[in-house]
PDB file of C-alpha atoms in Angstrom:
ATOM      1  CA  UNK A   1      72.914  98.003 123.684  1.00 49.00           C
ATOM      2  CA  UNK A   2      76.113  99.462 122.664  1.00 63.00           C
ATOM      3  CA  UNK A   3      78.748 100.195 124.921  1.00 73.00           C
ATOM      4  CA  UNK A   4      79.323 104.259 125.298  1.00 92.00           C
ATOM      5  CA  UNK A   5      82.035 105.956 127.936  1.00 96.00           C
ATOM      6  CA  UNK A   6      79.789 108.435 129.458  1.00 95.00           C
ATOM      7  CA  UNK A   7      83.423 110.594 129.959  1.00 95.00           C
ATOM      8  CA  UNK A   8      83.372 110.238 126.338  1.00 97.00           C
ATOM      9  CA  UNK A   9      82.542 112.928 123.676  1.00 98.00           C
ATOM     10  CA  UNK A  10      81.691 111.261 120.067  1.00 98.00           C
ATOM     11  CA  UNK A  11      80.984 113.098 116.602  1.00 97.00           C
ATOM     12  CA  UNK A  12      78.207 112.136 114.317  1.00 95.00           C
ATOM     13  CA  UNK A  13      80.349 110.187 112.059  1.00 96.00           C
ATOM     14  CA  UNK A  14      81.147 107.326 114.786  1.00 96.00           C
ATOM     15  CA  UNK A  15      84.812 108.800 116.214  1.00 97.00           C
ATOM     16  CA  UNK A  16      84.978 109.369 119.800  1.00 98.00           C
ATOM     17  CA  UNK A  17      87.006 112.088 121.363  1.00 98.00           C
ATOM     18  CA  UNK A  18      89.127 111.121 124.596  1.00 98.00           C
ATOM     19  CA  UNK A  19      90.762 114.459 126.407  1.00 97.00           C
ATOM     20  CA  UNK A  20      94.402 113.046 127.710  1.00 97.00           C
ATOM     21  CA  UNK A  21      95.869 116.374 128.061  1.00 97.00           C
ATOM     22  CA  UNK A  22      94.882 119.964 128.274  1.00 97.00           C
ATOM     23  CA  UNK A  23      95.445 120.593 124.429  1.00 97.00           C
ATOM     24  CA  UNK A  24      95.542 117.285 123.426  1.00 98.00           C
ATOM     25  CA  UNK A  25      92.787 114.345 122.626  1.00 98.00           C
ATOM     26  CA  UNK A  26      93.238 110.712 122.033  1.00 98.00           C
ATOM     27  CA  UNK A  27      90.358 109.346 118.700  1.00 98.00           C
ATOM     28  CA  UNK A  28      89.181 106.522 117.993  1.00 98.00           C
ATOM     29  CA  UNK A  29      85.544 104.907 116.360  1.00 97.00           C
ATOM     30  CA  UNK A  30      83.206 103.828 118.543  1.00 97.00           C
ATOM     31  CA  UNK A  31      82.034 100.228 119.413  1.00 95.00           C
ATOM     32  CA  UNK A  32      78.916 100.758 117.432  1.00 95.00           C
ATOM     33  CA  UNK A  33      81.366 101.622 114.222  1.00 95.00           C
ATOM     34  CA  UNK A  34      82.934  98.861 114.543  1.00 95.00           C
ATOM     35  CA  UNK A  35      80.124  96.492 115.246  1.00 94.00           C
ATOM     36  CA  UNK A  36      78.935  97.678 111.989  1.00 95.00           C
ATOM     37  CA  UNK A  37      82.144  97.614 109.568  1.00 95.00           C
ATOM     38  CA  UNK A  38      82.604  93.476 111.025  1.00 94.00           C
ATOM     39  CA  UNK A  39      86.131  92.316 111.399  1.00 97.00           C
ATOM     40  CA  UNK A  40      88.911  94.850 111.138  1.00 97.00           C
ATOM     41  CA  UNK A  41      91.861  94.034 108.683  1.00 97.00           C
ATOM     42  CA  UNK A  42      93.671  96.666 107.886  1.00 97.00           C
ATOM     43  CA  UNK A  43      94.206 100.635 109.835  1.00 97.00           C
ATOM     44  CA  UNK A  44      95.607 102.960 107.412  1.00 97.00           C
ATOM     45  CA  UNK A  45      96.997 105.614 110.452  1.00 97.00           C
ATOM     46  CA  UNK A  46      97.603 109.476 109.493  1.00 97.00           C
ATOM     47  CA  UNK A  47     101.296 110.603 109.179  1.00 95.00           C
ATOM     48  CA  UNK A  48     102.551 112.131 112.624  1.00 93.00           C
ATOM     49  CA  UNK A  49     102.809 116.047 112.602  1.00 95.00           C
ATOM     50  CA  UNK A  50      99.964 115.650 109.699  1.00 96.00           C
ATOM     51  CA  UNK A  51      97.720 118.844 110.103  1.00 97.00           C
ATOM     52  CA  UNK A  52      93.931 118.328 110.126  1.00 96.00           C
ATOM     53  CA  UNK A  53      91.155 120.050 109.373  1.00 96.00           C
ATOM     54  CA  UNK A  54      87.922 119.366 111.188  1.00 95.00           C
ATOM     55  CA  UNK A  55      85.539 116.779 109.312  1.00 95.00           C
ATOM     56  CA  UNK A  56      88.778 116.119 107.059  1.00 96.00           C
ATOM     57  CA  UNK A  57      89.380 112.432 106.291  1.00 97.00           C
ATOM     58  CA  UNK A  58      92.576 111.807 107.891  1.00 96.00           C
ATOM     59  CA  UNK A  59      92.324 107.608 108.089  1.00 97.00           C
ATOM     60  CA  UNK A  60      90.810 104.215 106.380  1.00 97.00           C
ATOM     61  CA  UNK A  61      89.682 101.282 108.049  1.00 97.00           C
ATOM     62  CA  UNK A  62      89.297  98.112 106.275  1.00 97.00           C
ATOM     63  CA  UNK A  63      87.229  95.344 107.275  1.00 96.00           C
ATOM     64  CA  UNK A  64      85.772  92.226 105.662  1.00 93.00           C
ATOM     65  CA  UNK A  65      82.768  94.345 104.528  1.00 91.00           C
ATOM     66  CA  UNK A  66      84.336  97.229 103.372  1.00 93.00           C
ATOM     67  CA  UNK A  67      86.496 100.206 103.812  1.00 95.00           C
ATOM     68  CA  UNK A  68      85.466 103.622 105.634  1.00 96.00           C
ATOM     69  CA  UNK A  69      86.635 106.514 106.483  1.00 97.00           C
ATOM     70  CA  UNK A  70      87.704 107.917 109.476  1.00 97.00           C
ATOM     71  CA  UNK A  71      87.412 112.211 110.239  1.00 97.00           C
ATOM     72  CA  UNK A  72      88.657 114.347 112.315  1.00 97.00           C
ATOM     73  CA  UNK A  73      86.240 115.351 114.958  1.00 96.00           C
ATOM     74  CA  UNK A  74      88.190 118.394 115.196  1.00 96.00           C
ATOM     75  CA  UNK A  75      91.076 120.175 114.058  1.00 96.00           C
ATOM     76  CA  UNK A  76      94.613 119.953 115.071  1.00 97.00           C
ATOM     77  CA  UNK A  77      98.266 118.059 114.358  1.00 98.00           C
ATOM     78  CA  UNK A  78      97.905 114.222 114.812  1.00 98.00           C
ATOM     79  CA  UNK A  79     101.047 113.740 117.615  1.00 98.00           C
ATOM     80  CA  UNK A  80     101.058 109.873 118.078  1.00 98.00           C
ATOM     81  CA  UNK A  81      99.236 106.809 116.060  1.00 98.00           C
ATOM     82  CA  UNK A  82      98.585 104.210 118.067  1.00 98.00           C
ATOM     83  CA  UNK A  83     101.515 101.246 115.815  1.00 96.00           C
ATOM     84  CA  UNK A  84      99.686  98.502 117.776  1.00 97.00           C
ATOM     85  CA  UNK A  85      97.165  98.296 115.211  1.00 97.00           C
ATOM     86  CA  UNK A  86      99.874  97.719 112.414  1.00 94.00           C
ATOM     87  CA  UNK A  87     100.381  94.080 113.624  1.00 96.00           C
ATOM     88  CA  UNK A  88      97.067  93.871 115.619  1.00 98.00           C
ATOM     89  CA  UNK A  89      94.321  95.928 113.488  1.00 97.00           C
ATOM     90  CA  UNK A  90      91.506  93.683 115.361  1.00 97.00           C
ATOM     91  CA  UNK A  91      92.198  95.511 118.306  1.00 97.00           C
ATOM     92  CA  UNK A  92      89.526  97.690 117.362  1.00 96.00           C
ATOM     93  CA  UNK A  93      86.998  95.046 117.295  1.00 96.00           C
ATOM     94  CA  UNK A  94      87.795  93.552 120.462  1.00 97.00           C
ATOM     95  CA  UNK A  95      88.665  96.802 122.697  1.00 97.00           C
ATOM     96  CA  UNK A  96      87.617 100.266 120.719  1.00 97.00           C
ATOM     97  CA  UNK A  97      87.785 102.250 123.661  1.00 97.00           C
ATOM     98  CA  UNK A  98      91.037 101.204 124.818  1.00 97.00           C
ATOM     99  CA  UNK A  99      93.988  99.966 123.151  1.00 98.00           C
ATOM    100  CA  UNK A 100      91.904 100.278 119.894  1.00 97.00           C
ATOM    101  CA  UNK A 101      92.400 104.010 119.440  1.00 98.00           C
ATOM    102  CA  UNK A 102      93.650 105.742 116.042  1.00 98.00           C
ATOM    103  CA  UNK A 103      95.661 108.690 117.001  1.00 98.00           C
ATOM    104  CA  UNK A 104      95.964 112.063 118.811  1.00 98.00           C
ATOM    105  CA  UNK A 105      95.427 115.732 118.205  1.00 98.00           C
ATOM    106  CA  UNK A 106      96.719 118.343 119.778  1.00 98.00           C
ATOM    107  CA  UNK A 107      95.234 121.857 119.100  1.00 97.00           C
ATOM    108  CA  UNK A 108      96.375 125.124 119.950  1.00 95.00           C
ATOM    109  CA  UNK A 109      94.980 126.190 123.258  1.00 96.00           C
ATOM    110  CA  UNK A 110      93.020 124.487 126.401  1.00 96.00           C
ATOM    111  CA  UNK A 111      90.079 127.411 124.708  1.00 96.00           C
ATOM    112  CA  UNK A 112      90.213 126.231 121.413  1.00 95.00           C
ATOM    113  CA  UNK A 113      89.942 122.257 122.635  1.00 97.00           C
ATOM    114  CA  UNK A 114      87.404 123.186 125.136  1.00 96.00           C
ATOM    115  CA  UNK A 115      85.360 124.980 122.064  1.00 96.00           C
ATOM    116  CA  UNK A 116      86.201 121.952 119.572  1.00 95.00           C
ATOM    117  CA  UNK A 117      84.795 120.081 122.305  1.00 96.00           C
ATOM    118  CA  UNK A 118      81.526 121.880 123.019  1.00 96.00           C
ATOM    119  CA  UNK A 119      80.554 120.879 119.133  1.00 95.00           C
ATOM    120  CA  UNK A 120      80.518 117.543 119.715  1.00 97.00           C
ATOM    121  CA  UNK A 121      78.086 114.942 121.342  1.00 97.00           C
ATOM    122  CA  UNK A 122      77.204 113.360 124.432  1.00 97.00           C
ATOM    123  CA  UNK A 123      76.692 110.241 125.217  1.00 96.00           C
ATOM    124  CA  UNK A 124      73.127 110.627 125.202  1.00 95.00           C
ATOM    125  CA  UNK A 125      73.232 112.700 121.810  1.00 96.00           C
ATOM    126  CA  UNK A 126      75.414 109.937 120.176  1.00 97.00           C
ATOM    127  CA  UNK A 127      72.703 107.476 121.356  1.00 95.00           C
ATOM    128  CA  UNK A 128      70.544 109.336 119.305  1.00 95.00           C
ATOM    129  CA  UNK A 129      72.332 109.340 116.212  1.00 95.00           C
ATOM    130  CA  UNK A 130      72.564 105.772 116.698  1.00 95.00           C
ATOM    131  CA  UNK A 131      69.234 105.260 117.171  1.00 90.00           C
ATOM    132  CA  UNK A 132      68.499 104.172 121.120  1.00 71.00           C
TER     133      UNK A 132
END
């Protein structure tokens, strides 16, 4: 069974969506993406104050398999990139929810977040798209 935050919300392409402030969200892939891209080798992190749209690809992640893409489950400027994974890009085998996370958005308003929000999944609806 894999391991999904219920406080969590996750888009269909295997990112999940943290809120750490009122305009701002913390992204990262879930432990189900990573389970199925095998050992991480290399993060290739957006530029901060890089504008994103919504379903844009905005980072890589290379693993001994192969390398994917990562989206933006919704639109905003990236604020932070998490430079632990630089040095330590297995981080987001070993703790995907935690100090494996990508980067940050913010977006405009606490309305526009709370709508950007609203189009993504639950828990339960990611289980879905993941098949349990």
């Amino acid at each position: 069974m894999t391991d999904l935050p219920q406080d969590l919300r996750y888009s269909e392409e295997h990112e999940w969506v943290r809120t750490v402030a009122p305009t701002r969200v913390r992204v990262g892939i879930t432990d189900y993406a990573q389970s199925q891209l095998g050992d991480v080798v290399f993060v290739q992190l957006p530029e901060a104050d890089k504008k994103a749209d919504a379903g844009e690809s905005i980072a890589e992640v290379e693993s001994t398999k192969s390398v994917s893409d990562i989206y933006a489950p919704l639109a905003g400027k990236v604020v932070a990139v998490n430079d632990l994974l630089a040095g330590a890009p297995e981080t987001l085998n070993t703790d995907p929810y935690g100090d494996g996370w990508l980067f940050e958005l913010e977006v405009e308003s606490a309305e526009a977040l709370d709508a950007a929000l609203g189009g993504l999944l639950d828990a339960a609806g990611y289980q879905g798209v993941i098949g349990g």
